[in-house]
Amino acid sequence: MARRGTSRNSGKTDLDARKATILEAVVAEHIDTAQPVGSSAVAQHADLGVSPATVRNEMVSLERGGYLAQPHTSAGRIPTDKGYRYFVDHLQSGELKAAQQYQLRDFFSGVRGEVEEVLERTSALLAQLSGYTSVIVGTTATHSTVLSVQLVNLERRHQLLVTVFSDGTVLKHSVVTTEDIEYATCLEASAQLNALLIGTTLESRVQVPSRSDSVSHLIAEAVSVLHAERPTREDEKVFIGGASKVAEVFDGVETVRQVLSILEEELLVVSLVEDMLDRGVSVAIGSEHGYAPLSSAAVVVAPVHVDGVAAGAVGLIGPTRMKYQEVMAAATAVSKNLARHFEGGASAD
Amino acid sequence: MARRGTSRNSGKTDLDARKATILEAVVAEHIDTAQPVGSSAVAQHADLGVSPATVRNEMVSLERGGYLAQPHTSAGRIPTDKGYRYFVDHLQSGELKAAQQYQLRDFFSGVRGEVEEVLERTSALLAQLSGYTSVIVGTTATHSTVLSVQLVNLERRHQLLVTVFSDGTVLKHSVVTTEDIEYATCLEASAQLNALLIGTTLESRVQVPSRSDSVSHLIAEAVSVLHAERPTREDEKVFIGGASKVAEVFDGVETVRQVLSILEEELLVVSLVEDMLDRGVSVAIGSEHGYAPLSSAAVVVAPVHVDGVAAGAVGLIGPTRMKYQEVMAAATAVSKNLARHFEGGASAD
DNA sequence: GACTGGCACTCGGTAGAATCGAGTGCCAAT
DNA sequence: ATTGGCACTCGATTCTACCGAGTGCCAGTC
């Protein structure tokens, strides 16, 4: 599975063809078995007509190059992060299994409902397809404009500001005042807020009239609450699917704990994924992303573009010895389907 | 710790004082050490002036009664679910440690923001206080009435129905039509919907005028989408804190996996908690709740009442050998603080 | 009759020793 | 450059012995 001797020797760190084949065989085998891989296994399994002894020599060289490591003398080799990196970089992209393609199509042909619900269920699907924990980050396009604003009188001194954006997002914010607010005041403020904000984005500068009547106060307060939204970045929703897979695919209680605790911190997950997107990386192995507790994990992401605009990403988290080919296929497939869903379908993200 | 020889012998299944003491000692010790508890340990630790031999005799009797079990001959005893049940039933409620009380007070004196955010952070706090995974279920009071309805024109054939309830909840629903909707139609429909729905609950029967102009169609569609909400129960938000604790406190990968997968199913968690609330149970041990995958877990819940009305619950999930006293203290303390927060504070739930 | 000390017995856990074998590194031969 | 051969390493497995915590039971004591 997934082998190809002919490697391009254009890149600078490229290995010669045979080393590459051997490295790839070791990685593939180790991903399969979770065991150190020995020279004879490689000699058999990779069909270069060469004896184990030769393979051993090459392996020594690969170890010197930092691609392989030995748990102890007289055990087989295990890929290092660098080894995995090479493997991934030289992986030709694969296809989803037919059964999974059907499943995907099925799912997306039948899915309906709110954005959040779709993403939630999609992340469950992706986890199930891939066998690993999935992450879907919905980047609320900061470009989306305000479609409607409304102040609702919850209690005398407590208004709820409900803002609807062009991408279908609804934000709510409490506006607490020191004085009782009349219903009429609230209505009036709503109307003015609408006039003021419709068509703007959260980043727009808005000129708030600074008169000192109660309506103006309310408006000023509402606008400031709404714009305070920015720094918290809380509008980036994260959907995690198959969290229980963590216990299956990672070894060691401590590792499981660490991965879970990362997943709990939504902000961390978001910035991890965004960092990768920014750097244009689709796979981060081991310590390649800077997140220490995830150093025994690999993260695969695929961006989601809706109508040509970055709208978020889907990701998968597993051990460094995860099934990259399948996982990447699943991620890109889901990302594409998701994009198509939101482009063609009733909702936008 | 947590022992009291004087047990009431009013209940029917009550054990005599000494058996009770012994049982309690075994449970307490086992919770502490996670090891089978032997007769001599009990004899020393519980200060009834009795020899190990006597304790042994009693233990045999307790084993016959189904309170204790032996992993194998010549090991100590381990409590059964029934044993834990007795222990919990005869536990006098404890206090939070002073440091934790401060922490709680601190938290609630400083907390601000939307309901969802408060609950999210509270569940993290509770997990941290108790050392176990926490669950907070916000039961949207089905009594809360509609304060405002608004149809927003997202795309030509796609409207967003935004409904604000008296408890501050905001629901959004997509309304997809087969024909293009004019802006004016949308406005008109909004106005009529407001007239129709304000003051009603989701359970109210609403008489929709059945004329066949586009506005009426839109209204009918909107109302039906809104009322379709009911059966899915999706408005009951669940907040889980400290999911990573699962890996710490449960033994065995498989158990961890099962507990995590339960936690993933929000609906399951909700019904588990609601079942317990309905039955007025605050602790469910082992298989007492009917959820097989959680049979090695215990669940502690404390209802949250806001202004005398059931508004949700806080819960904790741990192994059957969890620190019941501390955990129950933490749950009730948080529940009370939460109630006070929403009663006094700016937001209601 | 309740309690206890004594004692034989059980059985899981641990420590050592022996063994196995997969895998290595190296060297001499091709 | 490749390879067969070989000595060597070292984790994993098995086996044994053994220790000791803990039990159940019995006979003796208060």
Short mmCIF file of C-alpha atoms in Angstrom, two decimals, chain B:
data_model
loop_
_atom_site.label_atom_id
_atom_site.label_comp_id
_atom_site.label_asym_id
_atom_site.label_seq_id
_atom_site.Cartn_x
_atom_site.Cartn_y
_atom_site.Cartn_z
CA MET B 1 -12.64 10.27 57.20
CA ALA B 2 -16.40 10.51 57.02
CA ARG B 3 -17.36 7.88 59.58
CA ARG B 4 -20.10 7.77 62.10
CA GLY B 5 -21.00 4.68 64.03
CA THR B 6 -24.38 5.84 65.17
CA SER B 7 -26.66 4.78 62.40
CA ARG B 8 -30.40 5.03 62.54
CA ASN B 9 -32.02 1.63 62.57
CA SER B 10 -35.32 2.89 61.31
CA GLY B 11 -34.96 1.85 57.64
CA LYS B 12 -35.74 -1.70 56.72
CA THR B 13 -32.47 -2.63 55.03
CA ASP B 14 -30.51 -0.99 57.78
CA LEU B 15 -27.50 -2.79 59.09
CA ASP B 16 -26.66 -2.94 62.77
CA ALA B 17 -24.33 -0.26 63.98
CA ARG B 18 -21.13 -2.26 63.76
CA LYS B 19 -21.74 -3.66 60.32
CA ALA B 20 -22.50 -0.16 59.17
CA THR B 21 -19.29 1.17 60.58
CA ILE B 22 -17.30 -1.60 58.99
CA LEU B 23 -18.98 -1.15 55.65
CA GLU B 24 -18.37 2.55 55.74
CA ALA B 25 -14.76 2.01 56.67
CA VAL B 26 -14.27 -0.40 53.79
CA VAL B 27 -15.84 2.00 51.33
CA ALA B 28 -13.91 4.99 52.59
CA GLU B 29 -10.67 3.11 52.52
CA HIS B 30 -11.25 1.69 49.08
CA ILE B 31 -12.16 5.08 47.69
CA ASP B 32 -8.89 6.30 49.10
CA THR B 33 -6.59 3.56 47.97
CA ALA B 34 -8.34 1.88 45.06
CA GLN B 35 -7.23 -1.39 46.62
CA PRO B 36 -9.18 -4.23 48.18
CA VAL B 37 -9.51 -3.58 51.89
CA GLY B 38 -8.56 -6.23 54.44
CA SER B 39 -9.96 -6.94 57.86
CA SER B 40 -6.97 -5.70 59.77
CA ALA B 41 -6.94 -2.37 57.99
CA VAL B 42 -10.55 -1.90 58.99
CA ALA B 43 -9.91 -2.99 62.58
CA GLN B 44 -7.18 -0.41 62.94
CA HIS B 45 -8.68 2.37 60.96
CA ALA B 46 -12.20 2.23 62.30
CA ASP B 47 -11.83 2.70 66.02
CA LEU B 48 -14.26 0.08 67.23
CA GLY B 49 -12.27 -1.90 69.78
CA VAL B 50 -12.51 -5.18 67.99
CA SER B 51 -10.09 -7.67 66.57
CA PRO B 52 -9.61 -8.37 62.89
CA ALA B 53 -11.16 -11.79 63.35
CA THR B 54 -14.43 -10.26 64.43
CA VAL B 55 -14.29 -7.87 61.53
CA ARG B 56 -13.80 -10.83 59.25
CA ASN B 57 -16.92 -12.51 60.53
CA GLU B 58 -18.89 -9.36 59.94
CA MET B 59 -17.45 -9.01 56.52
CA VAL B 60 -18.63 -12.46 55.56
CA SER B 61 -22.09 -11.40 56.59
CA LEU B 62 -21.79 -8.15 54.63
CA GLU B 63 -20.70 -10.13 51.63
CA ARG B 64 -23.74 -12.37 51.96
CA GLY B 65 -25.86 -9.26 52.13
CA GLY B 66 -24.41 -8.11 48.82
CA TYR B 67 -22.62 -5.07 50.15
CA LEU B 68 -19.11 -6.31 49.59
CA ALA B 69 -17.34 -8.55 47.12
CA GLN B 70 -14.06 -10.34 46.93
CA PRO B 71 -12.01 -10.11 43.75
CA HIS B 72 -10.66 -13.54 44.66
CA THR B 73 -10.22 -15.64 47.77
CA SER B 74 -7.64 -14.17 50.05
CA ALA B 75 -7.86 -10.64 48.84
CA GLY B 76 -9.55 -7.88 50.74
CA ARG B 77 -13.10 -6.77 50.09
CA ILE B 78 -14.33 -4.29 47.54
CA PRO B 79 -17.68 -2.51 47.84
CA THR B 80 -20.43 -3.50 45.45
CA ASP B 81 -22.77 -0.93 43.95
CA LYS B 82 -25.10 -1.76 46.79
CA GLY B 83 -22.33 -1.09 49.24
CA TYR B 84 -21.67 2.31 47.72
CA ARG B 85 -25.36 3.00 47.77
CA TYR B 86 -25.55 2.36 51.50
CA PHE B 87 -22.50 4.51 52.02
CA VAL B 88 -23.93 7.38 50.07
CA ASP B 89 -27.34 7.15 51.71
CA HIS B 90 -25.77 7.38 55.12
CA LEU B 91 -23.39 10.15 54.28
CA GLN B 92 -23.90 13.33 56.19
CA SER B 93 -23.49 16.19 53.80
CA GLY B 94 -20.12 17.86 53.97
CA GLU B 95 -18.72 21.29 53.43
CA LEU B 96 -16.46 22.54 50.76
CA LYS B 97 -12.91 23.21 51.77
CA ALA B 98 -12.34 26.82 52.66
CA ALA B 99 -10.01 27.39 49.75
CA GLN B 100 -12.61 26.09 47.37
CA GLN B 101 -15.29 28.26 48.90
CA TYR B 102 -13.12 31.28 48.26
CA GLN B 103 -12.51 30.16 44.75
CA LEU B 104 -16.23 29.76 44.17
CA ARG B 105 -17.07 33.12 45.59
CA ASP B 106 -14.34 34.72 43.60
CA PHE B 107 -15.56 33.19 40.42
CA PHE B 108 -19.17 34.14 40.84
CA SER B 109 -18.44 37.64 42.00
CA GLY B 110 -16.44 38.27 38.86
CA VAL B 111 -18.40 36.42 36.24
CA ARG B 112 -20.19 38.33 33.51
CA GLY B 113 -21.57 37.75 30.10
CA GLU B 114 -24.03 35.62 28.21
CA VAL B 115 -25.73 32.67 29.82
CA GLU B 116 -23.93 30.22 27.58
CA GLU B 117 -20.57 31.63 28.42
CA VAL B 118 -21.26 31.62 32.13
CA LEU B 119 -22.39 28.01 32.05
CA GLU B 120 -19.42 26.98 29.98
CA ARG B 121 -17.00 28.53 32.39
CA THR B 122 -18.90 27.28 35.40
CA SER B 123 -18.66 23.73 34.19
CA ALA B 124 -14.92 24.13 33.81
CA LEU B 125 -14.79 25.48 37.34
CA LEU B 126 -16.83 22.64 38.73
CA ALA B 127 -14.59 20.12 37.04
CA GLN B 128 -11.59 21.78 38.53
CA LEU B 129 -13.12 21.98 41.99
CA SER B 130 -14.24 18.39 42.06
CA GLY B 131 -11.52 16.74 40.06
CA TYR B 132 -14.06 14.97 37.89
CA THR B 133 -15.81 15.61 34.62
CA SER B 134 -18.69 17.99 35.01
CA VAL B 135 -21.91 18.40 33.14
CA ILE B 136 -24.24 21.35 33.19
CA VAL B 137 -27.62 21.02 31.60
CA GLY B 138 -29.61 24.14 30.97
CA THR B 139 -33.23 23.26 30.74
CA THR B 140 -34.79 25.98 28.72
CA ALA B 141 -37.91 26.63 30.66
CA THR B 142 -40.65 25.56 28.29
CA HIS B 143 -42.76 28.19 29.94
CA SER B 144 -40.70 31.06 28.67
CA THR B 145 -42.60 33.19 26.25
CA VAL B 146 -41.74 34.72 22.94
CA LEU B 147 -40.58 38.28 23.23
CA SER B 148 -39.86 38.97 19.63
CA VAL B 149 -39.84 37.29 16.26
CA GLN B 150 -38.11 38.48 13.18
CA LEU B 151 -37.74 37.20 9.67
CA VAL B 152 -34.52 38.25 8.00
CA ASN B 153 -33.95 38.01 4.31
CA LEU B 154 -30.74 36.06 3.80
CA GLU B 155 -31.17 35.21 0.17
CA ARG B 156 -34.10 35.42 -2.18
CA ARG B 157 -35.51 32.09 -1.12
CA HIS B 158 -33.91 31.78 2.22
CA GLN B 159 -35.17 33.57 5.29
CA LEU B 160 -33.84 33.34 8.78
CA LEU B 161 -36.36 33.24 11.58
CA VAL B 162 -34.89 34.70 14.74
CA THR B 163 -36.90 34.24 17.89
CA VAL B 164 -36.09 35.78 21.24
CA PHE B 165 -37.55 34.31 24.40
CA SER B 166 -38.21 35.86 27.76
CA ASP B 167 -35.40 33.88 29.32
CA GLY B 168 -32.87 35.37 26.93
CA THR B 169 -32.67 32.38 24.65
CA VAL B 170 -32.33 33.14 20.98
CA LEU B 171 -33.31 30.50 18.46
CA LYS B 172 -32.71 30.69 14.77
CA HIS B 173 -34.35 28.65 12.06
CA SER B 174 -33.98 28.56 8.35
CA VAL B 175 -37.12 29.05 6.35
CA VAL B 176 -36.64 28.02 2.77
CA THR B 177 -39.28 28.89 0.25
CA THR B 178 -39.92 27.75 -3.28
CA GLU B 179 -40.51 31.26 -4.50
CA ASP B 180 -38.53 34.43 -4.23
CA ILE B 181 -39.55 36.60 -1.33
CA GLU B 182 -39.68 40.36 -1.57
CA TYR B 183 -38.18 42.42 1.16
CA ALA B 184 -41.53 43.99 1.83
CA THR B 185 -43.21 40.61 2.15
CA CYS B 186 -40.63 39.67 4.69
CA LEU B 187 -41.27 42.78 6.72
CA GLU B 188 -44.98 42.29 6.61
CA ALA B 189 -44.63 38.66 7.67
CA SER B 190 -42.39 39.69 10.53
CA ALA B 191 -44.96 42.13 11.77
CA GLN B 192 -47.75 39.60 11.61
CA LEU B 193 -45.63 36.93 13.26
CA ASN B 194 -44.91 39.26 16.10
CA ALA B 195 -48.59 39.93 16.58
CA LEU B 196 -49.26 36.24 16.42
CA LEU B 197 -46.53 34.82 18.59
CA ILE B 198 -45.50 37.33 21.22
CA GLY B 199 -46.47 36.05 24.60
CA THR B 200 -46.97 32.49 23.44
CA THR B 201 -44.75 29.56 24.33
CA LEU B 202 -43.44 26.86 22.05
CA GLU B 203 -46.20 24.67 23.33
CA SER B 204 -49.02 27.04 22.60
CA ARG B 205 -51.42 26.24 19.83
CA VAL B 206 -51.36 29.08 17.38
CA GLN B 207 -54.08 29.78 14.89
CA VAL B 208 -52.45 30.56 11.58
CA PRO B 209 -54.62 32.42 9.07
CA SER B 210 -54.86 30.22 6.03
CA ARG B 211 -55.14 32.64 3.21
CA SER B 212 -53.07 31.85 0.20
CA ASP B 213 -51.08 35.00 -0.46
CA SER B 214 -47.31 34.82 -0.20
CA VAL B 215 -47.20 36.51 3.19
CA SER B 216 -49.52 33.96 4.72
CA HIS B 217 -47.56 31.14 3.20
CA LEU B 218 -44.41 32.49 4.68
CA ILE B 219 -46.00 32.87 8.08
CA ALA B 220 -47.41 29.39 8.07
CA GLU B 221 -44.06 28.00 7.09
CA ALA B 222 -42.26 29.95 9.80
CA VAL B 223 -44.63 28.89 12.53
CA SER B 224 -44.41 25.26 11.56
CA VAL B 225 -40.61 25.35 11.51
CA LEU B 226 -40.56 26.97 14.91
CA HIS B 227 -42.94 24.52 16.46
CA ALA B 228 -41.17 21.57 14.90
CA GLU B 229 -38.43 22.44 17.36
CA ARG B 230 -40.08 20.63 20.18
CA PRO B 231 -39.42 16.95 19.66
CA THR B 232 -35.72 17.34 19.01
CA ARG B 233 -35.26 18.88 22.42
CA GLU B 234 -32.23 20.52 20.97
CA ASP B 235 -32.73 23.65 22.95
CA GLU B 236 -31.34 21.95 26.01
CA LYS B 237 -27.77 22.96 25.96
CA VAL B 238 -25.17 20.80 27.60
CA PHE B 239 -21.84 22.09 28.84
CA ILE B 240 -19.15 19.63 29.63
CA GLY B 241 -16.11 20.56 31.62
CA GLY B 242 -12.96 18.66 32.33
CA ALA B 243 -13.47 15.94 29.78
CA SER B 244 -9.80 15.17 30.03
CA LYS B 245 -10.32 14.10 33.62
CA VAL B 246 -11.98 11.00 32.26
CA ALA B 247 -8.59 9.69 31.31
CA GLU B 248 -7.32 10.32 34.80
CA VAL B 249 -10.02 8.92 36.98
CA PHE B 250 -11.21 5.90 35.10
CA ASP B 251 -9.15 2.78 34.74
CA GLY B 252 -8.79 0.98 31.47
CA VAL B 253 -8.77 2.30 27.96
CA GLU B 254 -12.05 0.69 27.12
CA THR B 255 -13.85 2.29 30.04
CA VAL B 256 -12.43 5.66 29.13
CA ARG B 257 -13.61 5.22 25.58
CA GLN B 258 -17.10 4.30 26.65
CA VAL B 259 -17.48 7.20 29.01
CA LEU B 260 -16.19 9.61 26.41
CA SER B 261 -18.55 8.30 23.81
CA ILE B 262 -21.46 8.79 26.17
CA LEU B 263 -20.36 12.34 26.77
CA GLU B 264 -20.28 12.91 23.05
CA GLU B 265 -23.95 12.12 22.77
CA GLU B 266 -25.44 15.23 24.24
CA LEU B 267 -28.91 13.84 24.02
CA LEU B 268 -27.92 10.86 26.12
CA VAL B 269 -26.40 13.08 28.76
CA VAL B 270 -29.48 15.24 28.87
CA SER B 271 -31.85 12.35 29.28
CA LEU B 272 -29.64 10.71 31.86
CA VAL B 273 -29.63 13.84 33.95
CA GLU B 274 -33.30 14.56 33.42
CA ASP B 275 -34.21 11.01 34.35
CA MET B 276 -32.37 11.41 37.58
CA LEU B 277 -34.02 14.74 38.28
CA ASP B 278 -37.43 13.30 37.54
CA ARG B 279 -36.86 10.45 39.92
CA GLY B 280 -35.55 12.86 42.50
CA VAL B 281 -32.24 11.00 42.63
CA SER B 282 -29.06 12.86 43.29
CA VAL B 283 -26.61 10.01 42.98
CA ALA B 284 -26.73 7.12 40.55
CA ILE B 285 -24.18 4.41 41.13
CA GLY B 286 -23.02 1.85 38.63
CA SER B 287 -25.99 0.37 36.85
CA GLU B 288 -28.62 2.26 38.81
CA HIS B 289 -29.23 4.49 35.86
CA GLY B 290 -30.02 2.29 32.91
CA TYR B 291 -27.04 3.23 30.76
CA ALA B 292 -24.94 0.13 30.27
CA PRO B 293 -21.73 1.76 29.04
CA LEU B 294 -21.66 3.83 32.20
CA SER B 295 -21.98 0.83 34.48
CA SER B 296 -18.63 1.45 36.07
CA ALA B 297 -19.38 5.08 36.65
CA ALA B 298 -21.29 7.09 39.19
CA VAL B 299 -23.24 10.22 38.44
CA VAL B 300 -23.99 12.97 40.91
CA VAL B 301 -26.50 15.67 40.08
CA ALA B 302 -27.83 18.74 41.81
CA PRO B 303 -30.83 20.59 40.42
CA VAL B 304 -30.68 24.30 39.80
CA HIS B 305 -33.76 26.27 40.71
CA VAL B 306 -34.09 29.83 39.59
CA ASP B 307 -36.88 31.77 41.24
CA GLY B 308 -38.39 28.52 42.38
CA VAL B 309 -38.53 27.01 38.93
CA ALA B 310 -36.43 24.11 37.75
CA ALA B 311 -33.91 25.63 35.37
CA GLY B 312 -31.43 22.84 34.87
CA ALA B 313 -28.89 20.84 36.75
CA VAL B 314 -25.22 20.46 37.39
CA GLY B 315 -23.69 17.02 37.45
CA LEU B 316 -20.45 15.16 37.90
CA ILE B 317 -19.31 11.89 36.44
CA GLY B 318 -16.66 9.70 37.93
CA PRO B 319 -15.84 6.12 38.78
CA THR B 320 -18.03 4.41 41.35
CA ARG B 321 -15.20 4.90 43.79
CA MET B 322 -15.37 8.65 43.59
CA LYS B 323 -15.15 11.02 46.52
CA TYR B 324 -18.85 11.34 47.06
CA GLN B 325 -18.81 13.71 49.94
CA GLU B 326 -16.58 16.29 48.32
CA VAL B 327 -18.23 15.86 44.98
CA MET B 328 -21.72 16.31 46.33
CA ALA B 329 -20.63 19.34 48.27
CA ALA B 330 -19.11 20.83 45.14
CA ALA B 331 -22.18 20.12 43.05
CA THR B 332 -24.64 21.61 45.49
CA ALA B 333 -22.45 24.60 46.17
CA VAL B 334 -22.09 25.34 42.48
CA SER B 335 -25.78 24.77 41.90
CA LYS B 336 -26.66 27.27 44.62
CA ASN B 337 -24.23 29.85 43.38
CA LEU B 338 -25.49 29.43 39.88
CA ALA B 339 -29.06 29.91 41.01
CA ARG B 340 -28.15 32.99 42.96
CA HIS B 341 -26.23 34.34 40.01
CA PHE B 342 -29.19 34.09 37.69
CA GLU B 343 -31.68 35.31 40.25
CA GLY B 344 -29.77 38.33 41.33
CA GLY B 345 -27.77 38.97 38.22
CA ALA B 346 -28.47 40.49 34.91
CA SER B 347 -29.37 37.36 32.99
CA ALA B 348 -31.95 34.71 33.64
CA ASP B 349 -31.98 31.16 32.40
#
